[in-house]
Amino acid sequence: MKAEKKQNKHIYWNPYFGGFLLGILIIFTFYMTGRGLGATGAMKSSVVATVDTISHTHAESNSYYSKFINKDESVLNNWLVFETIGILLGAFISGSLAGRIGLRTQHSPKITSRRRLVFALIGGVLFGLGSQIARGCTSGAALSGMAVLSTGGFITMLSIFGTGYLAAYFFRKNWI
Amino acid sequence: MINRKLAKVLSFRYKILAIIFLVLAGGLVVLPKYEKQEGIQPEALLKNAVSSERYITTDELADLIINQDPSFILIDVREEESYKKYSLPNSINIPLDKLLSEDSNSFLNQDQFDVILFSNDHFYADQAWLICNRLDYNHIRVLKGGLNAWFNTIINPEKPSENQSVIASELYSFRKAASMYFGVAYPDEFKAKPVVKIIPKKKVIPKKKKKKMPVEGGC
Amino acid sequence: MGPLIPNDIISHEWSYIIAILIGLAFGYILEASGFSSSRKLAGVFYGYDFVVLKVFFTAALVSVIGILYMDYLGYLDFNSLYVHPTFLWGAIIGGAIMGIGFVSGGFCPGTSLCAVAIGKIDAMVFVGGILIGIFIFSELISFFEPIYSGYYFGNVTLVDSLGISPYWFVFIFTIIAIIAFIVVDIIRKRNKKIFYN
């Protein structure tokens, strides 16, 4: 244990404590707004907003963008966008209190940071794609879905972690 | 060292937490089920009751029928015998005592059509309206005055006297035209014989699941 | 009673302020639980750190038990909550793609945002990747359309699809989760420790 503390200099919360608070937060969110948390929604909004500013006609003609474009208000004027701003702020506060702030690339000592960044990009693209197909990411679909016992939420959760374990073997060099 | 008893308890902390979880989850199973009040809240019911949408006048209804508006269904809540004798065209008979049966549910509990209830006056129809609202059905309306008003206004409209306003005479001409549509022959008055055959056509109404929340998700 | 904002108990103007506050708490909890570290997150797949599974399952359990109790006591109407819609193959295929993305990138969107906030460059690249991924999806919407909006089962819950009482389900789910917690602790002790910072 002592060795671990020496090496892993960041002390995090007990996972059960974090989970408990997260659960309370989900209850509070549902109690207030009637729906769960989300993270990719805001990213989707920003993509739509960017495409819309670059080429309005293109965004209008695409059946996916046009769903989110509203003439009266900006796409970014959205509950999830504000929530995401909150996430950034909250994480920054927590990180600065614990002294974890700093520009760096975190990777296993066995791989270069360039390799890490390439795989992060691939992972990001896949996650972006998948989250749109499944209509939600781990927080929006799986976590909030599970809180209300949504069938889709459970399927998404099982699918993410099931595939994760299947694919883990091929990516092991990046992590261990 | 400082507090051995506390340390001893704390070494079991995960087991204690697990037990708390199990007790809480088990509590949900064990808790006595109580009947939640299904349907509408009293405030909302009151709001519906005083709403102007509650009643439809005979003139409006005649207009709807003549224009063959497809957005409503007529439901006769009187007994079957009276329904067989006379009823409004294309109406469906659901006697008050069968209001809660499976068959009538598909007509009443849907979002597609306006449901217009009627009886001889609007007394029974009002009671049916109340029950339907209690069950949180949507778009239920009552024909004001019922069939009696229907006869007095549409089938056999009262001729306005000379000194009445233009509106009254316009109304009269509308009603007269409507009554002709429903098969009253003029000028021989008081021969209120509806020619329109009553065909209780069964409309196929797809059931929709009620979902109040906007479809807007997390991610 | 609740949910408060859809039922107009709290006015809609407040919703953005509440959104920021909820996001603040969400970000704080994720970061403080260690979700801003991709190596910690990926540990769940290699058996050296199960913090994801622990936090995730605990949160799901606490929230579902809490919501059911609040529903029982009449503070919250379970039926008026937003239920994530079920698109069977969309959920499976999307989840599978996300699973590969998770192992490859080491983040999920919420945690990557936390990591961006504390200055992880890999997380910024990851978020950029998500934006590209969403862009690709939107451009190829006609290709994905059959999966995206096919096999629709409505906003169903497990209560509808399994025909099981929610209370029993939660009870079984709790037992499974506790067994999972015990098992992962055993696995973690067997595996060699991985150090990272």
Coordinates of C-alpha atoms in Angstrom, one line a residue:
Chain A
M1 CA 0.0 0.0 0.0
K2 CA 2.8 2.3 0.9
A3 CA 4.5 1.7 -2.4
E4 CA 1.3 2.5 -4.2
K5 CA 1.0 5.8 -2.4
K6 CA 4.5 6.7 -3.3
Q7 CA 4.0 5.9 -6.9
N8 CA 0.5 7.1 -7.5
K9 CA 0.9 10.5 -6.1
H10 CA -2.7 11.5 -6.9
I11 CA -5.1 10.5 -4.2
Y12 CA -8.6 10.2 -5.4
W13 CA -11.8 9.7 -3.6
N14 CA -12.9 6.3 -2.5
P15 CA -14.8 5.0 -5.5
Y16 CA -17.8 4.1 -3.5
F17 CA -18.0 7.6 -2.1
G18 CA -17.7 9.1 -5.6
G19 CA -20.4 6.7 -6.9
F20 CA -22.7 7.5 -4.0
L21 CA -22.4 11.2 -4.7
L22 CA -22.8 10.7 -8.4
G23 CA -26.0 8.7 -7.7
I24 CA -27.3 11.4 -5.5
L25 CA -26.5 13.9 -8.3
I26 CA -28.4 11.8 -10.8
I27 CA -31.5 11.7 -8.5
F28 CA -31.3 15.4 -8.1
T29 CA -31.0 15.9 -11.8
F30 CA -34.0 13.8 -12.5
Y31 CA -35.9 15.5 -9.7
M32 CA -35.2 18.9 -11.1
T33 CA -35.3 18.3 -14.9
G34 CA -36.9 15.0 -15.4
R35 CA -34.0 13.7 -17.4
G36 CA -30.5 12.6 -16.9
L37 CA -27.0 13.9 -17.4
G38 CA -25.2 14.1 -20.7
A39 CA -21.9 14.9 -22.3
T40 CA -22.0 14.3 -26.0
G41 CA -25.1 16.4 -26.5
A42 CA -23.1 19.6 -26.1
M43 CA -20.5 18.4 -28.5
K44 CA -23.2 17.6 -31.0
S45 CA -24.6 21.1 -30.6
S46 CA -21.2 22.6 -31.2
V47 CA -20.7 20.5 -34.4
V48 CA -24.1 21.5 -35.6
A49 CA -23.4 25.2 -34.8
T50 CA -20.0 25.1 -36.6
V51 CA -21.5 23.5 -39.7
D52 CA -24.4 25.9 -39.6
T53 CA -22.1 29.0 -39.5
I54 CA -19.8 27.7 -42.3
S55 CA -22.6 26.6 -44.6
H56 CA -26.1 27.3 -43.6
T57 CA -27.6 25.7 -46.7
H58 CA -25.7 22.5 -46.2
A59 CA -26.8 22.2 -42.6
E60 CA -30.4 22.8 -43.7
S61 CA -30.3 20.2 -46.4
N62 CA -28.8 17.5 -44.2
S63 CA -31.5 15.6 -42.4
Y64 CA -29.5 15.2 -39.3
Y65 CA -28.3 18.7 -38.7
S66 CA -31.7 20.2 -39.6
K67 CA -33.3 18.4 -36.7
F68 CA -31.4 20.5 -34.3
I69 CA -31.4 23.9 -36.1
N70 CA -34.0 26.2 -34.8
K71 CA -34.5 29.5 -36.5
D72 CA -35.3 31.5 -33.4
E73 CA -32.5 30.5 -31.1
S74 CA -29.0 29.3 -31.4
V75 CA -28.2 25.6 -31.3
L76 CA -25.8 26.4 -28.4
N77 CA -28.6 27.8 -26.3
N78 CA -29.2 24.3 -24.9
W79 CA -29.4 22.8 -21.5
L80 CA -26.6 20.3 -22.2
V81 CA -24.3 23.0 -23.3
F82 CA -24.6 24.8 -20.0
E83 CA -24.2 21.6 -18.2
T84 CA -21.0 20.9 -20.1
I85 CA -19.6 24.3 -19.2
G86 CA -20.4 23.3 -15.6
I87 CA -18.5 20.0 -16.1
L88 CA -15.4 21.9 -17.3
L89 CA -15.6 24.3 -14.4
G90 CA -16.2 21.6 -11.8
A91 CA -13.4 19.4 -13.0
F92 CA -11.1 22.4 -13.0
I93 CA -12.0 23.3 -9.5
S94 CA -11.5 19.7 -8.3
G95 CA -8.2 19.4 -10.2
S96 CA -6.8 22.7 -8.9
L97 CA -7.7 21.8 -5.3
A98 CA -5.9 18.5 -5.6
G99 CA -3.0 20.0 -7.6
R100 CA -3.6 18.0 -10.8
I101 CA -3.6 20.9 -13.2
G102 CA -0.9 20.9 -15.9
L103 CA -0.5 20.5 -19.6
R104 CA 0.7 17.0 -20.3
T105 CA 0.0 13.8 -22.2
Q106 CA -0.6 10.8 -20.0
H107 CA 0.6 7.6 -21.4
S108 CA 2.2 4.3 -20.5
P109 CA 6.0 4.5 -20.3
K110 CA 6.1 1.8 -22.9
I111 CA 4.6 3.9 -25.7
T112 CA 5.4 7.3 -27.1
S113 CA 3.1 10.2 -26.5
R114 CA 2.7 10.4 -30.2
R115 CA 1.2 6.9 -30.3
R116 CA -1.0 7.8 -27.4
L117 CA -2.4 10.8 -29.2
V118 CA -3.0 8.9 -32.4
F119 CA -5.0 6.3 -30.4
A120 CA -6.8 9.0 -28.5
L121 CA -7.9 10.5 -31.8
I122 CA -9.1 7.1 -33.1
G123 CA -10.9 6.5 -29.9
G124 CA -12.5 9.9 -30.0
V125 CA -13.7 9.4 -33.6
L126 CA -15.2 6.0 -32.7
F127 CA -16.8 7.3 -29.6
G128 CA -18.3 10.2 -31.5
L129 CA -19.7 7.9 -34.1
G130 CA -21.0 5.4 -31.6
S131 CA -22.6 7.9 -29.4
Q132 CA -24.6 9.2 -32.2
I133 CA -25.7 5.8 -33.4
A134 CA -26.7 4.8 -29.9
R135 CA -28.2 8.3 -29.1
G136 CA -26.0 8.8 -26.1
C137 CA -22.7 8.1 -24.5
T138 CA -21.8 6.4 -21.2
S139 CA -23.3 9.2 -19.2
G140 CA -26.4 10.0 -21.3
A141 CA -27.4 6.6 -22.4
A142 CA -25.9 4.1 -20.0
L143 CA -25.7 5.9 -16.6
S144 CA -28.9 8.0 -16.9
G145 CA -30.7 5.2 -18.7
M146 CA -29.9 2.7 -16.0
A147 CA -31.2 5.1 -13.4
V148 CA -34.7 4.9 -14.9
L149 CA -34.3 1.2 -15.8
S150 CA -34.3 2.0 -19.5
T151 CA -33.9 -1.1 -21.7
G152 CA -31.8 0.9 -24.2
G153 CA -29.6 2.2 -21.5
F154 CA -28.8 -1.3 -20.2
I155 CA -28.2 -2.6 -23.6
T156 CA -25.8 0.2 -24.4
M157 CA -24.0 -0.3 -21.1
L158 CA -23.5 -4.0 -21.7
S159 CA -22.5 -3.4 -25.2
I160 CA -19.9 -0.8 -24.4
F161 CA -18.2 -2.8 -21.6
G162 CA -18.7 -6.1 -23.4
T163 CA -16.9 -4.9 -26.5
G164 CA -14.4 -3.1 -24.4
Y165 CA -13.3 -6.4 -22.8
L166 CA -13.3 -8.1 -26.2
A167 CA -11.1 -5.4 -27.7
A168 CA -8.9 -4.9 -24.7
Y169 CA -6.5 -7.6 -25.8
F170 CA -5.6 -5.8 -29.0
F171 CA -4.9 -2.5 -27.3
R172 CA -3.0 -4.0 -24.2
K173 CA 0.3 -2.5 -25.2
N174 CA -1.0 1.0 -24.9
W175 CA -2.0 0.5 -21.3
I176 CA 0.0 -2.2 -19.5
Chain B
M1 CA -4.6 2.7 18.1
I2 CA -6.5 5.8 19.0
N3 CA -9.9 4.1 19.0
R4 CA -9.7 0.4 18.6
K5 CA -13.4 -0.2 18.6
L6 CA -13.9 2.3 15.8
A7 CA -11.1 0.7 13.8
K8 CA -12.7 -2.7 14.3
V9 CA -16.0 -1.4 13.0
L10 CA -14.3 0.4 10.1
S11 CA -12.6 -2.7 8.9
F12 CA -16.0 -4.1 8.1
R13 CA -17.1 -0.9 6.4
Y14 CA -17.6 -2.4 3.0
K15 CA -19.6 -5.2 4.4
I16 CA -21.7 -2.8 6.3
L17 CA -22.3 -0.7 3.2
A18 CA -23.2 -3.8 1.2
I19 CA -25.7 -4.7 3.8
I20 CA -27.2 -1.2 3.8
F21 CA -27.6 -1.5 0.1
L22 CA -29.2 -4.8 0.3
V23 CA -31.6 -3.7 3.0
L24 CA -32.6 -0.6 1.0
A25 CA -33.1 -2.6 -2.2
G26 CA -34.9 -5.3 -0.3
G27 CA -37.0 -2.7 1.4
L28 CA -38.4 -1.8 -2.0
V29 CA -39.5 -5.4 -2.5
V30 CA -41.0 -5.8 0.9
L31 CA -42.7 -2.4 1.2
P32 CA -46.5 -2.8 0.9
K33 CA -47.8 -1.8 -2.4
Y34 CA -50.2 1.1 -2.3
E35 CA -52.5 2.1 -5.0
K36 CA -51.3 5.3 -6.4
Q37 CA -53.9 7.7 -7.5
E38 CA -54.0 7.1 -11.2
G39 CA -55.1 9.7 -13.6
I40 CA -55.7 13.4 -13.3
Q41 CA -54.9 15.7 -10.4
P42 CA -57.9 17.6 -8.9
E43 CA -56.6 21.0 -10.0
A44 CA -56.2 19.8 -13.6
L45 CA -59.7 18.3 -13.5
L46 CA -61.2 21.6 -12.3
K47 CA -59.3 23.4 -15.0
N48 CA -60.8 21.1 -17.6
A49 CA -64.3 21.4 -16.1
V50 CA -64.3 25.2 -16.4
S51 CA -62.6 25.2 -19.8
S52 CA -64.7 26.4 -22.7
E53 CA -63.5 23.4 -24.6
R54 CA -65.7 21.2 -22.5
Y55 CA -68.9 21.8 -24.4
I56 CA -69.6 21.9 -28.1
T57 CA -72.7 23.5 -29.3
T58 CA -75.1 21.8 -31.7
D59 CA -74.4 24.4 -34.3
E60 CA -70.7 23.7 -34.2
L61 CA -71.4 20.0 -34.4
A62 CA -73.7 20.4 -37.3
D63 CA -71.0 22.4 -39.1
L64 CA -68.5 19.6 -38.4
I65 CA -70.8 16.9 -39.7
I66 CA -71.8 18.8 -42.8
N67 CA -68.2 19.6 -43.6
Q68 CA -67.3 16.0 -43.1
D69 CA -64.6 16.9 -40.7
P70 CA -62.7 13.7 -40.0
S71 CA -61.2 14.8 -36.7
F72 CA -63.9 13.7 -34.3
I73 CA -66.0 10.7 -33.3
L74 CA -69.5 10.9 -31.9
I75 CA -70.3 8.7 -29.0
D76 CA -73.9 8.1 -27.8
V77 CA -73.9 7.3 -24.1
R78 CA -77.6 6.4 -23.9
E79 CA -79.0 2.8 -23.7
E80 CA -78.9 0.7 -26.8
E81 CA -82.6 0.8 -27.4
S82 CA -82.7 4.6 -27.6
Y83 CA -79.6 4.5 -29.8
K84 CA -81.3 2.1 -32.2
K85 CA -84.4 4.3 -32.4
Y86 CA -82.5 7.5 -33.3
S87 CA -79.0 8.8 -33.0
L88 CA -76.7 11.2 -34.8
P89 CA -75.2 10.0 -38.0
N90 CA -72.0 7.9 -37.7
S91 CA -72.2 7.8 -33.9
I92 CA -71.0 5.0 -31.9
N93 CA -73.0 3.6 -29.0
I94 CA -71.3 3.2 -25.7
P95 CA -73.9 3.1 -22.9
L96 CA -72.8 4.7 -19.7
D97 CA -72.6 1.4 -17.9
K98 CA -70.2 0.0 -20.5
L99 CA -68.0 3.0 -20.4
L100 CA -65.1 1.2 -18.8
S101 CA -65.2 -1.9 -20.9
E102 CA -62.2 -2.9 -23.1
D103 CA -64.0 -2.1 -26.4
S104 CA -64.9 1.4 -25.5
N105 CA -61.5 2.1 -24.1
S106 CA -60.0 2.1 -27.6
F107 CA -62.5 4.8 -28.7
L108 CA -62.1 7.0 -25.7
N109 CA -58.5 6.7 -24.8
Q110 CA -56.7 8.0 -27.9
D111 CA -55.1 11.2 -29.1
Q112 CA -56.2 11.2 -32.7
F113 CA -59.8 12.3 -32.6
D114 CA -61.9 14.6 -30.6
V115 CA -64.5 12.6 -28.8
I116 CA -67.9 14.2 -28.6
L117 CA -70.2 12.6 -26.0
F118 CA -74.0 13.1 -26.1
S119 CA -77.1 11.8 -24.5
N120 CA -80.7 13.1 -24.5
D121 CA -79.8 16.1 -22.6
H122 CA -76.2 16.6 -21.5
F123 CA -76.6 15.0 -18.0
Y124 CA -75.4 11.5 -18.8
A125 CA -72.8 12.7 -21.2
D126 CA -71.4 15.0 -18.5
Q127 CA -71.0 12.1 -16.2
A128 CA -69.2 10.1 -18.9
W129 CA -67.1 13.2 -19.4
L130 CA -66.1 13.3 -15.8
I131 CA -65.2 9.6 -15.7
C132 CA -63.1 10.0 -18.9
N133 CA -61.3 13.0 -17.5
R134 CA -60.7 11.1 -14.2
L135 CA -59.0 8.5 -16.3
D136 CA -56.9 11.2 -18.0
Y137 CA -58.3 10.7 -21.4
N138 CA -57.7 13.5 -23.8
H139 CA -60.0 15.6 -26.1
I140 CA -63.3 14.6 -24.6
R141 CA -66.1 17.0 -25.2
V142 CA -69.8 17.1 -24.5
L143 CA -72.6 18.1 -26.9
K144 CA -74.3 21.0 -25.1
G145 CA -77.9 20.2 -24.5
G146 CA -77.6 16.8 -26.0
L147 CA -80.1 15.4 -28.5
N148 CA -82.9 17.6 -27.2
A149 CA -81.0 20.7 -28.1
W150 CA -80.1 19.0 -31.4
F151 CA -83.8 18.7 -32.2
N152 CA -84.7 22.1 -31.0
T153 CA -82.0 23.9 -32.9
I154 CA -80.9 21.9 -35.9
I155 CA -83.7 19.6 -36.9
N156 CA -86.5 22.0 -35.9
P157 CA -85.1 25.4 -35.6
E158 CA -87.2 28.2 -34.2
K159 CA -88.0 30.9 -36.7
P160 CA -86.8 34.2 -35.5
S161 CA -89.4 36.9 -35.2
E162 CA -89.2 39.9 -37.5
N163 CA -87.7 42.3 -35.0
Q164 CA -84.7 40.1 -34.2
S165 CA -81.2 40.8 -35.3
V166 CA -79.5 39.8 -38.5
I167 CA -77.3 37.3 -36.6
A168 CA -80.4 35.5 -35.4
S169 CA -81.8 35.2 -38.9
E170 CA -78.4 34.1 -40.3
L171 CA -78.3 31.5 -37.6
Y172 CA -81.7 30.4 -38.5
S173 CA -80.8 30.0 -42.2
F174 CA -77.8 28.0 -41.2
R175 CA -79.8 25.8 -39.1
K176 CA -82.4 25.4 -41.7
A177 CA -79.8 24.4 -44.2
A178 CA -78.4 22.0 -41.7
S179 CA -81.7 20.5 -41.0
M180 CA -82.2 20.0 -44.7
Y181 CA -78.9 18.3 -44.8
F182 CA -80.1 16.0 -42.1
G183 CA -83.1 15.2 -44.1
V184 CA -85.9 17.5 -42.9
A185 CA -88.1 18.5 -45.8
Y186 CA -89.4 22.1 -46.0
P187 CA -91.8 23.8 -46.0
D188 CA -94.0 21.1 -44.3
E189 CA -92.5 21.7 -40.9
F190 CA -92.5 19.5 -37.8
K191 CA -91.9 16.4 -39.9
A192 CA -88.6 15.8 -38.3
K193 CA -87.7 12.6 -39.9
P194 CA -84.1 12.0 -40.3
V195 CA -83.4 10.2 -43.5
V196 CA -79.7 9.8 -42.9
K197 CA -79.2 6.2 -42.1
I198 CA -77.4 5.4 -38.9
I199 CA -74.4 3.4 -39.8
P200 CA -72.3 2.9 -36.7
K201 CA -69.1 2.8 -38.7
K202 CA -66.2 1.4 -36.7
K203 CA -63.2 3.6 -37.0
V204 CA -60.0 1.9 -36.5
I205 CA -58.1 3.8 -33.9
P206 CA -54.5 3.0 -33.3
K207 CA -53.7 3.1 -29.7
K208 CA -51.0 5.5 -28.7
K209 CA -48.9 5.3 -25.6
K210 CA -49.1 8.4 -23.6
K211 CA -45.8 10.1 -23.1
K212 CA -45.8 13.6 -21.8
M213 CA -42.1 14.3 -21.9
P214 CA -40.5 15.9 -24.9
V215 CA -38.3 13.6 -26.8
E216 CA -35.1 15.1 -26.0
G217 CA -32.4 13.0 -24.5
G218 CA -29.3 13.1 -22.4
C219 CA -26.5 12.9 -24.9
Chain C
M1 CA -44.4 17.0 -7.3
G2 CA -41.2 16.4 -9.2
P3 CA -39.7 16.6 -11.7
L4 CA -39.7 20.3 -10.8
I5 CA -38.9 22.1 -14.0
P6 CA -41.2 20.2 -16.5
N7 CA -44.0 20.6 -13.9
D8 CA -43.4 24.4 -13.7
I9 CA -42.7 24.3 -10.0
I10 CA -39.4 26.0 -10.8
S11 CA -39.6 28.4 -13.7
H12 CA -37.7 27.6 -16.9
E13 CA -35.4 30.6 -16.5
W14 CA -33.7 28.7 -13.7
S15 CA -33.0 25.7 -15.8
Y16 CA -29.7 27.0 -17.2
I17 CA -28.4 28.0 -13.8
I18 CA -29.3 24.6 -12.5
A19 CA -27.7 23.1 -15.5
I20 CA -24.4 24.8 -14.7
L21 CA -24.7 23.8 -11.1
I22 CA -25.4 20.2 -12.0
G23 CA -22.6 20.2 -14.4
L24 CA -20.3 21.7 -11.8
A25 CA -21.1 18.9 -9.4
F26 CA -20.8 16.3 -12.1
G27 CA -17.4 17.5 -13.2
Y28 CA -16.2 17.7 -9.6
I29 CA -17.3 14.2 -8.8
L30 CA -15.8 12.7 -11.9
E31 CA -12.5 14.4 -11.5
A32 CA -12.3 13.7 -7.8
S33 CA -13.0 10.1 -8.3
G34 CA -10.1 9.9 -10.7
F35 CA -12.0 9.8 -14.0
S36 CA -9.7 12.4 -15.5
S37 CA -6.9 9.8 -15.8
S38 CA -7.2 7.6 -18.8
R39 CA -4.9 5.0 -17.4
K40 CA -7.1 4.7 -14.4
L41 CA -10.1 4.4 -16.6
A42 CA -8.6 1.8 -18.8
G43 CA -7.6 -0.2 -15.8
V44 CA -11.1 -1.7 -15.7
F45 CA -10.4 -3.6 -18.9
Y46 CA -7.0 -4.9 -17.8
G47 CA -7.9 -5.7 -14.2
Y48 CA -5.6 -3.3 -12.4
D49 CA -8.0 -0.6 -11.4
F50 CA -11.7 -1.1 -11.2
V51 CA -12.7 2.5 -10.2
V52 CA -14.9 2.8 -13.3
L53 CA -17.0 -0.2 -12.5
K54 CA -17.2 0.7 -8.8
V55 CA -18.3 4.3 -9.4
F56 CA -20.6 3.4 -12.2
F57 CA -22.4 0.6 -10.5
T58 CA -22.6 2.4 -7.2
A59 CA -24.0 5.5 -8.9
A60 CA -26.5 3.4 -10.9
L61 CA -27.6 1.6 -7.7
V62 CA -27.9 4.7 -5.6
S63 CA -29.8 6.6 -8.2
V64 CA -32.3 3.8 -9.1
I65 CA -33.0 3.0 -5.5
G66 CA -33.3 6.6 -4.6
I67 CA -35.6 7.3 -7.5
L68 CA -37.8 4.4 -6.7
Y69 CA -38.1 5.5 -3.1
M70 CA -38.9 9.0 -4.1
D71 CA -41.5 7.6 -6.5
Y72 CA -42.9 5.5 -3.7
L73 CA -43.1 8.4 -1.4
G74 CA -44.7 10.6 -4.0
Y75 CA -42.0 13.2 -4.5
L76 CA -41.2 12.2 -8.0
D77 CA -43.3 10.6 -10.7
F78 CA -41.4 7.8 -12.2
N79 CA -43.6 7.6 -15.2
S80 CA -42.9 11.2 -16.2
L81 CA -39.2 10.9 -16.3
Y82 CA -37.4 10.9 -19.6
V83 CA -36.6 7.3 -20.5
H84 CA -33.8 6.8 -23.0
P85 CA -35.5 5.3 -26.1
T86 CA -34.6 1.8 -27.1
F87 CA -33.3 1.3 -30.6
L88 CA -32.1 -2.2 -30.3
W89 CA -29.4 -2.5 -33.0
G90 CA -28.5 1.2 -32.6
A91 CA -27.8 0.6 -29.0
I92 CA -25.8 -2.6 -29.6
I93 CA -23.8 -1.4 -32.6
G94 CA -23.3 2.1 -31.2
G95 CA -22.3 0.6 -27.9
A96 CA -19.8 -1.8 -29.6
I97 CA -18.2 1.1 -31.5
M98 CA -18.0 3.1 -28.3
G99 CA -16.5 0.1 -26.5
I100 CA -13.6 0.0 -29.0
G101 CA -13.3 3.7 -28.7
F102 CA -13.1 3.4 -25.0
V103 CA -10.3 1.0 -25.0
S104 CA -8.4 2.8 -27.7
G105 CA -8.9 6.3 -26.4
G106 CA -9.1 5.6 -22.7
F107 CA -11.9 8.1 -22.1
C108 CA -15.6 8.5 -22.5
P109 CA -17.0 11.9 -23.4
G110 CA -17.8 13.0 -19.9
T111 CA -14.5 12.0 -18.4
S112 CA -12.6 13.4 -21.4
L113 CA -14.1 16.8 -20.7
C114 CA -12.9 16.6 -17.1
A115 CA -9.4 15.7 -18.3
V116 CA -9.5 18.6 -20.8
A117 CA -10.3 20.9 -17.8
I118 CA -7.1 19.9 -16.0
G119 CA -5.0 20.2 -19.1
K120 CA -4.5 16.6 -20.5
I121 CA -3.4 16.9 -24.1
D122 CA -4.6 13.4 -25.0
A123 CA -8.0 14.3 -23.7
M124 CA -8.1 17.4 -26.0
V125 CA -7.2 15.2 -28.9
F126 CA -9.9 12.8 -27.8
V127 CA -12.6 15.5 -27.7
G128 CA -11.4 16.7 -31.1
G129 CA -11.9 13.1 -32.3
I130 CA -15.4 13.0 -30.9
L131 CA -16.3 16.2 -32.8
I132 CA -14.9 14.6 -36.0
G133 CA -16.9 11.4 -35.3
I134 CA -20.1 13.3 -34.8
F135 CA -19.3 15.2 -38.0
I136 CA -18.7 12.0 -39.9
F137 CA -22.0 10.6 -38.6
S138 CA -24.0 13.6 -39.6
E139 CA -22.5 13.7 -43.1
L140 CA -23.2 10.0 -43.6
I141 CA -26.6 10.1 -42.0
S142 CA -28.3 8.4 -44.9
F143 CA -25.9 5.5 -44.5
F144 CA -26.5 5.2 -40.8
E145 CA -30.2 6.0 -41.0
P146 CA -31.5 2.4 -41.0
I147 CA -29.6 1.6 -37.8
Y148 CA -30.2 5.0 -36.3
S149 CA -33.9 5.0 -36.4
G150 CA -34.7 1.3 -37.0
Y151 CA -35.7 -1.4 -34.6
Y152 CA -37.5 1.2 -32.5
F153 CA -39.1 -0.2 -29.3
G154 CA -40.2 3.1 -27.8
N155 CA -39.2 4.6 -24.5
V156 CA -39.4 1.3 -22.8
T157 CA -38.0 0.4 -19.4
L158 CA -37.0 -3.1 -18.3
V159 CA -40.3 -3.3 -16.5
D160 CA -42.0 -3.2 -19.9
S161 CA -39.6 -5.4 -21.8
L162 CA -39.0 -8.1 -19.1
G163 CA -42.3 -7.9 -17.4
I164 CA -40.5 -7.9 -14.0
S165 CA -41.4 -5.7 -11.0
P166 CA -38.9 -2.9 -10.8
Y167 CA -38.4 -3.6 -7.1
W168 CA -37.4 -7.2 -7.7
F169 CA -35.1 -6.2 -10.5
V170 CA -33.3 -3.6 -8.4
F171 CA -32.9 -6.2 -5.6
I172 CA -31.3 -8.7 -8.0
F173 CA -29.3 -5.9 -9.6
T174 CA -27.9 -5.0 -6.1
I175 CA -26.9 -8.5 -5.4
I176 CA -25.1 -8.7 -8.8
A177 CA -23.4 -5.4 -8.1
I178 CA -22.2 -6.4 -4.7
I179 CA -20.9 -9.8 -6.0
A180 CA -19.1 -7.8 -8.8
F181 CA -17.5 -5.5 -6.3
I182 CA -16.1 -8.5 -4.3
V183 CA -14.9 -10.3 -7.4
V184 CA -13.1 -7.3 -8.9
D185 CA -11.3 -6.7 -5.6
I186 CA -10.1 -10.3 -5.7
I187 CA -9.0 -9.9 -9.4
R188 CA -7.2 -6.7 -8.6
K189 CA -5.3 -8.2 -5.8
R190 CA -4.1 -11.0 -8.1
N191 CA -3.0 -8.8 -10.8
K192 CA 0.3 -7.0 -10.6
K193 CA 0.0 -3.4 -9.7
I194 CA 0.5 -0.8 -12.4
F195 CA 1.8 2.5 -11.5
Y196 CA 1.0 5.7 -13.3
N197 CA 0.7 9.3 -12.6

